[in-house]
mmCIF file of C-alpha atoms and ligand atoms in Angstrom:
data_model
loop_
_atom_site.group_PDB
_atom_site.id
_atom_site.type_symbol
_atom_site.label_atom_id
_atom_site.label_comp_id
_atom_site.label_asym_id
_atom_site.label_seq_id
_atom_site.Cartn_x
_atom_site.Cartn_y
_atom_site.Cartn_z
ATOM 1 C CA UNK A 290 -21.040 14.096 2.460
ATOM 2 C CA UNK A 291 -17.685 15.965 1.018
ATOM 3 C CA UNK A 292 -15.787 14.161 -1.706
ATOM 4 C CA UNK A 293 -13.290 12.505 0.479
ATOM 5 C CA UNK A 294 -16.335 10.897 2.180
ATOM 6 C CA UNK A 295 -17.903 9.775 -1.221
ATOM 7 C CA UNK A 296 -14.982 8.569 -2.762
ATOM 8 C CA UNK A 297 -13.895 6.696 0.346
ATOM 9 C CA UNK A 298 -17.320 5.059 0.487
ATOM 10 C CA UNK A 299 -16.899 3.678 -3.559
ATOM 11 C CA UNK A 300 -13.558 2.680 -2.661
ATOM 12 C CA UNK A 301 -14.690 0.737 0.091
ATOM 13 C CA UNK A 302 -17.599 -0.849 -1.809
ATOM 14 C CA UNK A 303 -15.217 -1.314 -4.537
ATOM 15 C CA UNK A 304 -12.199 -2.982 -2.396
ATOM 16 C CA UNK A 305 -14.904 -5.342 -1.237
ATOM 17 C CA UNK A 306 -16.186 -6.946 -4.046
ATOM 18 C CA UNK A 307 -12.763 -7.260 -5.728
ATOM 19 C CA UNK A 308 -11.119 -8.705 -2.700
ATOM 20 C CA UNK A 309 -14.151 -11.629 -2.821
ATOM 21 C CA UNK A 310 -13.310 -12.407 -6.444
ATOM 22 C CA UNK A 311 -9.311 -12.230 -5.572
ATOM 23 C CA UNK A 312 -10.380 -15.077 -2.428
ATOM 24 C CA UNK A 313 -12.670 -16.634 -4.664
ATOM 25 C CA UNK A 314 -9.836 -17.226 -7.578
ATOM 26 C CA UNK A 315 -7.366 -18.650 -5.183
ATOM 27 C CA UNK A 316 -9.533 -21.189 -3.678
ATOM 28 C CA UNK A 317 -9.694 -22.218 -7.683
ATOM 29 C CA UNK A 318 -6.202 -21.994 -7.969
ATOM 30 C CA UNK A 319 -3.525 -19.922 -8.796
ATOM 31 C CA UNK A 320 -2.131 -19.096 -12.329
ATOM 32 C CA UNK A 321 1.045 -17.517 -12.959
ATOM 33 C CA UNK A 322 0.523 -15.454 -16.188
ATOM 34 C CA UNK A 323 4.029 -13.347 -16.663
ATOM 35 C CA UNK A 324 6.998 -12.295 -14.485
ATOM 36 C CA UNK A 325 7.552 -8.274 -14.715
ATOM 37 C CA UNK A 326 10.302 -6.459 -13.593
ATOM 38 C CA UNK A 327 12.460 -9.792 -12.177
ATOM 39 C CA UNK A 328 11.856 -13.180 -12.378
ATOM 40 C CA UNK A 329 10.442 -13.111 -8.659
ATOM 41 C CA UNK A 330 7.906 -10.179 -9.502
ATOM 42 C CA UNK A 331 5.310 -12.054 -10.794
ATOM 43 C CA UNK A 332 1.441 -11.370 -11.808
ATOM 44 C CA UNK A 333 -1.436 -13.754 -11.696
ATOM 45 C CA UNK A 334 -4.484 -14.177 -13.917
ATOM 46 C CA UNK A 335 -6.151 -12.932 -10.846
ATOM 47 C CA UNK A 336 -4.213 -10.198 -10.762
ATOM 48 C CA UNK A 337 -5.654 -8.882 -14.322
ATOM 49 C CA UNK A 338 -8.936 -9.962 -13.301
ATOM 50 C CA UNK A 339 -8.919 -7.933 -10.149
ATOM 51 C CA UNK A 340 -8.044 -4.757 -11.773
ATOM 52 C CA UNK A 341 -9.926 -5.095 -14.715
ATOM 53 C CA UNK A 342 -13.523 -5.588 -12.006
ATOM 54 C CA UNK A 343 -12.185 -2.374 -10.428
ATOM 55 C CA UNK A 344 -11.207 -0.158 -13.333
ATOM 56 C CA UNK A 345 -14.732 -1.014 -14.954
ATOM 57 C CA UNK A 346 -16.751 -0.327 -11.605
ATOM 58 C CA UNK A 347 -14.847 2.853 -11.388
ATOM 59 C CA UNK A 348 -15.045 3.799 -14.701
ATOM 60 C CA UNK A 349 -19.303 3.092 -14.419
ATOM 61 C CA UNK A 350 -19.289 5.437 -11.203
ATOM 62 C CA UNK A 351 -16.686 8.148 -12.316
ATOM 63 C CA UNK A 352 -16.118 7.758 -15.856
ATOM 64 C CA UNK A 353 -14.731 11.466 -15.730
ATOM 65 C CA UNK A 354 -11.718 10.101 -13.419
ATOM 66 C CA UNK A 355 -8.215 9.349 -13.861
ATOM 67 C CA UNK A 356 -6.453 5.938 -13.337
ATOM 68 C CA UNK A 357 -3.235 4.514 -12.692
ATOM 69 C CA UNK A 358 -3.219 0.735 -11.957
ATOM 70 C CA UNK A 359 -0.484 -1.832 -11.496
ATOM 71 C CA UNK A 360 -1.137 -4.181 -14.233
ATOM 72 C CA UNK A 361 -3.343 -2.383 -16.616
ATOM 73 C CA UNK A 362 -1.519 1.366 -16.285
ATOM 74 C CA UNK A 363 -2.501 5.061 -16.397
ATOM 75 C CA UNK A 364 -5.013 7.003 -18.554
ATOM 76 C CA UNK A 365 -5.504 10.754 -17.473
ATOM 77 C CA UNK A 366 -9.038 11.566 -16.483
ATOM 78 C CA UNK A 367 -10.827 15.110 -17.035
ATOM 79 C CA UNK A 368 -11.744 15.866 -13.445
ATOM 80 C CA UNK A 369 -8.887 16.535 -10.598
ATOM 81 C CA UNK A 370 -9.253 12.667 -9.575
ATOM 82 C CA UNK A 371 -7.215 9.781 -10.057
ATOM 83 C CA UNK A 372 -7.565 6.130 -8.468
ATOM 84 C CA UNK A 373 -4.283 4.343 -7.815
ATOM 85 C CA UNK A 374 -5.241 0.727 -7.755
ATOM 86 C CA UNK A 375 -3.503 -2.088 -6.565
ATOM 87 C CA UNK A 376 -5.694 -5.104 -7.450
ATOM 88 C CA UNK A 377 -3.479 -7.680 -5.040
ATOM 89 C CA UNK A 378 -1.324 -6.325 -2.986
ATOM 90 C CA UNK A 379 1.233 -8.801 -1.841
ATOM 91 C CA UNK A 380 0.967 -11.090 -4.883
ATOM 92 C CA UNK A 381 3.485 -13.732 -3.961
ATOM 93 C CA UNK A 382 1.958 -14.074 -0.729
ATOM 94 C CA UNK A 383 -1.116 -14.440 -2.360
ATOM 95 C CA UNK A 384 0.584 -17.326 -5.449
ATOM 96 C CA UNK A 385 1.843 -19.533 -1.984
ATOM 97 C CA UNK A 386 -1.311 -19.230 -0.394
ATOM 98 C CA UNK A 387 -0.368 -16.928 2.434
ATOM 99 C CA UNK A 388 -3.146 -14.632 3.584
ATOM 100 C CA UNK A 389 -1.493 -11.646 3.757
ATOM 101 C CA UNK A 390 -2.489 -9.752 0.807
ATOM 102 C CA UNK A 391 -5.244 -6.909 -0.092
ATOM 103 C CA UNK A 392 -6.656 -5.114 -2.300
ATOM 104 C CA UNK A 393 -5.291 -1.471 -2.372
ATOM 105 C CA UNK A 394 -7.546 1.426 -3.435
ATOM 106 C CA UNK A 395 -6.714 5.247 -3.236
ATOM 107 C CA UNK A 396 -8.010 7.805 -4.651
ATOM 108 C CA UNK A 397 -5.698 11.220 -5.308
ATOM 109 C CA UNK A 398 -6.248 14.488 -6.404
ATOM 110 C CA UNK A 399 -3.515 16.688 -8.065
ATOM 111 C CA UNK A 400 -0.546 15.731 -10.309
ATOM 112 C CA UNK A 401 -0.740 11.589 -10.476
ATOM 113 C CA UNK A 402 2.649 11.223 -9.534
ATOM 114 C CA UNK A 403 3.829 9.891 -6.211
ATOM 115 C CA UNK A 404 5.170 12.431 -3.945
ATOM 116 C CA UNK A 405 3.384 15.317 -6.068
ATOM 117 C CA UNK A 406 -0.573 13.888 -5.546
ATOM 118 C CA UNK A 407 -2.334 14.443 -2.302
ATOM 119 C CA UNK A 408 -4.579 11.848 -1.512
ATOM 120 C CA UNK A 409 -8.116 12.135 -0.048
ATOM 121 C CA UNK A 410 -9.768 8.678 0.291
ATOM 122 C CA UNK A 411 -8.132 4.917 0.920
ATOM 123 C CA UNK A 412 -9.859 1.470 1.204
ATOM 124 C CA UNK A 413 -7.570 -1.360 1.972
ATOM 125 C CA UNK A 414 -9.086 -4.627 2.183
ATOM 126 C CA UNK A 415 -7.647 -8.273 3.066
ATOM 127 C CA UNK A 416 -10.335 -10.566 2.351
ATOM 128 C CA UNK A 417 -8.667 -13.754 4.077
ATOM 129 C CA UNK A 418 -9.193 -11.991 7.216
ATOM 130 C CA UNK A 419 -12.072 -9.581 6.068
ATOM 131 C CA UNK A 420 -9.888 -6.625 7.745
ATOM 132 C CA UNK A 421 -11.331 -3.097 5.692
ATOM 133 C CA UNK A 422 -9.092 -0.293 6.760
ATOM 134 C CA UNK A 423 -10.407 2.857 5.310
ATOM 135 C CA UNK A 424 -9.387 6.828 5.580
ATOM 136 C CA UNK A 425 -11.001 10.000 4.153
ATOM 137 C CA UNK A 426 -8.802 13.243 4.316
ATOM 138 C CA UNK A 427 -9.944 15.017 7.610
ATOM 139 C CA UNK A 428 -12.087 12.351 8.373
ATOM 140 C CA UNK A 429 -9.762 9.744 10.299
ATOM 141 C CA UNK A 430 -8.766 6.152 9.575
ATOM 142 C CA UNK A 431 -10.855 3.147 10.125
ATOM 143 C CA UNK A 432 -10.541 -0.691 10.756
ATOM 144 C CA UNK A 433 -14.506 -1.576 10.723
ATOM 145 C CA UNK A 434 -16.259 0.736 13.028
ATOM 146 C CA UNK A 435 -13.026 1.117 14.888
ATOM 147 C CA UNK A 436 -11.278 4.540 14.972
ATOM 148 C CA UNK A 437 -7.423 4.230 14.163
ATOM 149 C CA UNK A 438 -4.514 5.997 16.006
ATOM 150 C CA UNK A 439 -0.644 4.930 15.829
ATOM 151 C CA UNK A 440 0.955 4.321 18.809
ATOM 152 C CA UNK A 441 1.797 6.965 20.490
ATOM 153 C CA UNK A 442 5.062 6.070 22.600
ATOM 154 C CA UNK A 443 7.562 3.313 21.686
ATOM 155 C CA UNK A 444 8.603 0.624 24.199
ATOM 156 C CA UNK A 445 11.802 1.193 25.593
ATOM 157 C CA UNK A 446 12.905 -2.291 23.783
ATOM 158 C CA UNK A 447 12.830 -0.226 20.155
ATOM 159 C CA UNK A 448 10.050 -0.537 17.646
ATOM 160 C CA UNK A 449 8.171 -3.268 16.241
ATOM 161 C CA UNK A 450 9.162 -1.985 12.495
ATOM 162 C CA UNK A 451 8.423 -3.606 8.761
ATOM 163 C CA UNK A 452 10.388 -3.449 5.512
ATOM 164 C CA UNK A 453 10.434 -5.294 2.360
ATOM 165 C CA UNK A 454 12.829 -5.699 -0.392
ATOM 166 C CA UNK A 455 12.896 -5.307 -4.085
ATOM 167 C CA UNK A 456 12.538 -8.255 -6.757
ATOM 168 C CA UNK A 457 16.064 -7.317 -8.293
ATOM 169 C CA UNK A 458 18.766 -9.288 -6.538
ATOM 170 C CA UNK A 459 21.292 -6.616 -7.253
ATOM 171 C CA UNK A 460 19.143 -4.342 -4.540
ATOM 172 C CA UNK A 461 19.524 -6.845 -1.872
ATOM 173 C CA UNK A 462 22.753 -5.521 -0.433
ATOM 174 C CA UNK A 463 21.500 -1.702 -0.275
ATOM 175 C CA UNK A 464 18.117 -3.478 1.414
ATOM 176 C CA UNK A 465 19.921 -5.270 3.866
ATOM 177 C CA UNK A 466 22.348 -2.705 4.935
ATOM 178 C CA UNK A 467 19.336 -0.457 5.515
ATOM 179 C CA UNK A 468 18.336 -3.140 7.688
ATOM 180 C CA UNK A 469 21.081 -2.995 9.717
ATOM 181 C CA UNK A 470 21.267 0.688 10.067
ATOM 182 C CA UNK A 471 17.141 0.625 11.793
ATOM 183 C CA UNK A 472 18.067 -2.362 13.485
ATOM 184 C CA UNK A 473 19.659 -0.860 16.564
ATOM 185 C CA UNK A 474 16.283 1.414 16.999
ATOM 186 C CA UNK A 475 13.800 -1.841 16.387
ATOM 187 C CA UNK A 476 12.678 -4.917 18.922
ATOM 188 C CA UNK A 477 12.452 -6.536 15.788
ATOM 189 C CA UNK A 478 11.610 -6.579 12.114
ATOM 190 C CA UNK A 479 9.128 -7.844 10.299
ATOM 191 C CA UNK A 480 8.847 -8.453 6.439
ATOM 192 C CA UNK A 481 4.933 -9.255 5.474
ATOM 193 C CA UNK A 482 5.089 -9.283 2.149
ATOM 194 C CA UNK A 483 2.139 -6.561 1.290
ATOM 195 C CA UNK A 484 2.936 -2.809 1.637
ATOM 196 C CA UNK A 485 -0.664 -2.035 1.756
ATOM 197 C CA UNK A 486 -0.872 -4.126 4.943
ATOM 198 C CA UNK A 487 2.217 -2.600 6.186
ATOM 199 C CA UNK A 488 1.055 0.899 6.394
ATOM 200 C CA UNK A 489 -2.368 -0.360 8.211
ATOM 201 C CA UNK A 490 -0.749 -1.978 10.456
ATOM 202 C CA UNK A 491 1.215 1.443 11.352
ATOM 203 C CA UNK A 492 -1.837 3.503 11.493
ATOM 204 C CA UNK A 493 -3.418 0.454 13.725
ATOM 205 C CA UNK A 494 -0.691 0.269 16.156
ATOM 206 C CA UNK A 495 0.127 -3.507 15.242
ATOM 207 C CA UNK A 496 3.573 -2.112 13.870
ATOM 208 C CA UNK A 497 5.263 0.978 15.472
ATOM 209 C CA UNK A 498 7.033 1.914 11.458
ATOM 210 C CA UNK A 499 7.487 1.054 8.459
ATOM 211 C CA UNK A 500 10.313 1.672 5.404
ATOM 212 C CA UNK A 501 11.217 0.525 2.046
ATOM 213 C CA UNK A 502 12.958 1.549 -0.640
ATOM 214 C CA UNK A 503 11.358 0.778 -4.187
ATOM 215 C CA UNK A 504 7.622 0.809 -3.787
ATOM 216 C CA UNK A 505 5.575 1.587 -6.741
ATOM 217 C CA UNK A 506 2.942 4.056 -6.443
ATOM 218 C CA UNK A 507 -0.320 1.896 -6.143
ATOM 219 C CA UNK A 508 2.287 0.154 -2.695
ATOM 220 C CA UNK A 509 1.663 3.250 -1.097
ATOM 221 C CA UNK A 510 -1.190 5.369 -2.135
ATOM 222 C CA UNK A 511 -4.018 4.240 -0.009
ATOM 223 C CA UNK A 512 -1.639 3.132 2.877
ATOM 224 C CA UNK A 513 -0.051 6.558 3.288
ATOM 225 C CA UNK A 514 -3.303 8.143 3.954
ATOM 226 C CA UNK A 515 -4.269 5.826 6.668
ATOM 227 C CA UNK A 516 -0.899 6.872 8.562
ATOM 228 C CA UNK A 517 -1.619 10.403 8.228
ATOM 229 C CA UNK A 518 -5.245 9.881 9.185
ATOM 230 C CA UNK A 519 -4.544 7.755 12.228
ATOM 231 C CA UNK A 520 -2.251 10.357 13.316
ATOM 232 C CA UNK A 521 1.207 9.067 12.197
ATOM 233 C CA UNK A 522 4.211 10.626 9.910
ATOM 234 C CA UNK A 523 4.575 9.866 6.519
ATOM 235 C CA UNK A 524 7.265 10.890 3.809
ATOM 236 C CA UNK A 525 8.135 10.397 0.491
ATOM 237 C CA UNK A 526 11.657 10.580 -0.619
ATOM 238 C CA UNK A 527 12.207 10.798 -4.713
ATOM 239 C CA UNK A 528 14.960 8.182 -5.961
ATOM 240 C CA UNK A 529 18.330 9.578 -6.027
ATOM 241 C CA UNK A 530 20.249 10.168 -8.996
ATOM 242 C CA UNK A 531 20.213 7.341 -11.790
ATOM 243 C CA UNK A 532 18.175 5.423 -9.306
ATOM 244 C CA UNK A 533 14.017 4.330 -10.350
ATOM 245 C CA UNK A 534 13.847 3.210 -6.159
ATOM 246 C CA UNK A 535 12.098 6.086 -3.878
ATOM 247 C CA UNK A 536 12.321 5.926 -0.112
ATOM 248 C CA UNK A 537 9.243 5.570 2.133
ATOM 249 C CA UNK A 538 8.965 5.630 5.680
ATOM 250 C CA UNK A 539 5.447 5.817 7.932
ATOM 251 C CA UNK A 540 5.774 5.798 11.862
ATOM 252 C CA UNK A 541 4.423 6.817 14.622
ATOM 253 C CA UNK A 542 5.682 10.653 15.116
ATOM 254 C CA UNK A 543 7.847 9.894 18.441
ATOM 255 C CA UNK A 544 10.456 7.465 16.144
ATOM 256 C CA UNK A 545 9.787 9.006 13.012
ATOM 257 C CA UNK A 546 13.073 11.175 12.570
ATOM 258 C CA UNK A 547 15.339 8.532 13.995
ATOM 259 C CA UNK A 548 13.508 6.240 11.388
ATOM 260 C CA UNK A 549 14.179 8.389 8.325
ATOM 261 C CA UNK A 550 17.992 9.229 9.525
ATOM 262 C CA UNK A 551 18.611 5.157 9.928
ATOM 263 C CA UNK A 552 16.856 4.745 6.486
ATOM 264 C CA UNK A 553 17.918 7.340 4.147
ATOM 265 C CA UNK A 554 21.274 6.013 2.702
ATOM 266 C CA UNK A 555 22.349 9.208 0.498
HETATM 267 C C1 IPD B 675 4.993 -5.716 -3.405
HETATM 268 C C2 IPD B 675 4.663 -5.912 -2.117
HETATM 269 C C3 IPD B 675 5.630 -6.229 -1.247
HETATM 270 C C4 IPD B 675 6.923 -5.298 -1.112
HETATM 271 C C5 IPD B 675 6.843 -4.961 -2.650
HETATM 272 C C6 IPD B 675 5.892 -4.920 -3.266
HETATM 273 P P1 IPD B 675 2.914 -6.615 -5.040
HETATM 274 O O1 IPD B 675 3.626 -5.664 -4.123
HETATM 275 O O2 IPD B 675 3.684 -5.026 -1.199
HETATM 276 O O3 IPD B 675 5.685 -6.384 0.496
HETATM 277 O O4 IPD B 675 8.082 -5.514 -0.327
HETATM 278 O O5 IPD B 675 8.024 -3.744 -2.829
HETATM 279 O O6 IPD B 675 6.385 -4.545 -5.090
HETATM 280 O O7 IPD B 675 3.862 -6.585 -6.019
HETATM 281 O O8 IPD B 675 2.426 -7.774 -4.361
HETATM 282 O O9 IPD B 675 1.587 -5.634 -6.026
#
């Protein structure tokens, strides 16, 4: 087995255990631990506990690797691998009792900086539906035993597209303007609330495309590999001067150029 396949298997194993812990904690009730970048940006006690589990399991299995997690920060490793982890992607859905949330784990090589790394292994696990999306570089993207491919053609009615909005109200006008520019090529727009699942849905043909300005590295690290291994297109555009909000776009190759043109505002 290649390194990518080995790390995929490890990511899958840990994501499933982490997802079960998140689901159990949700059934027991959710406590908001703090707000982060904005009032709407929350972290629950479960986010922290689930990330601690993932970090401990990775440290045990691969002590030499680096780590970059949403809740517990970054640590450089001595190997070429860094794990990029969102313990509960879709935290607001989770807090509200909506099933649209997932554990997202990626192994990347190279500089541990979004846009510069290369993702080699990924697991995105949605514990309520028990859906496990996984990918290894060169080995395809899979949902359970089913190999995934993005939609080759998009309906004449337009693409089924998804997006997301930042937590900071000051960014909402720009995000809404982006949706207005994309709308002419859409049959409809979805806002699922968990970026890793938006990417997984593009990979599996449940969506034709997804775009969002302002994703954090752990929101797209695993999902981007799912999309490219399913034959889709992905691009990361670094933030423009004076902003910390990169643009990420993923879609069927048939609409990618048009979607990027519409979504890019600078
Ligand atoms: C958020 C979700 C959401 C996206 C936000 C992300 P979190 O991640 O992925 O769909 O629109 O930009 O921050 O905070 O739930 O881990």
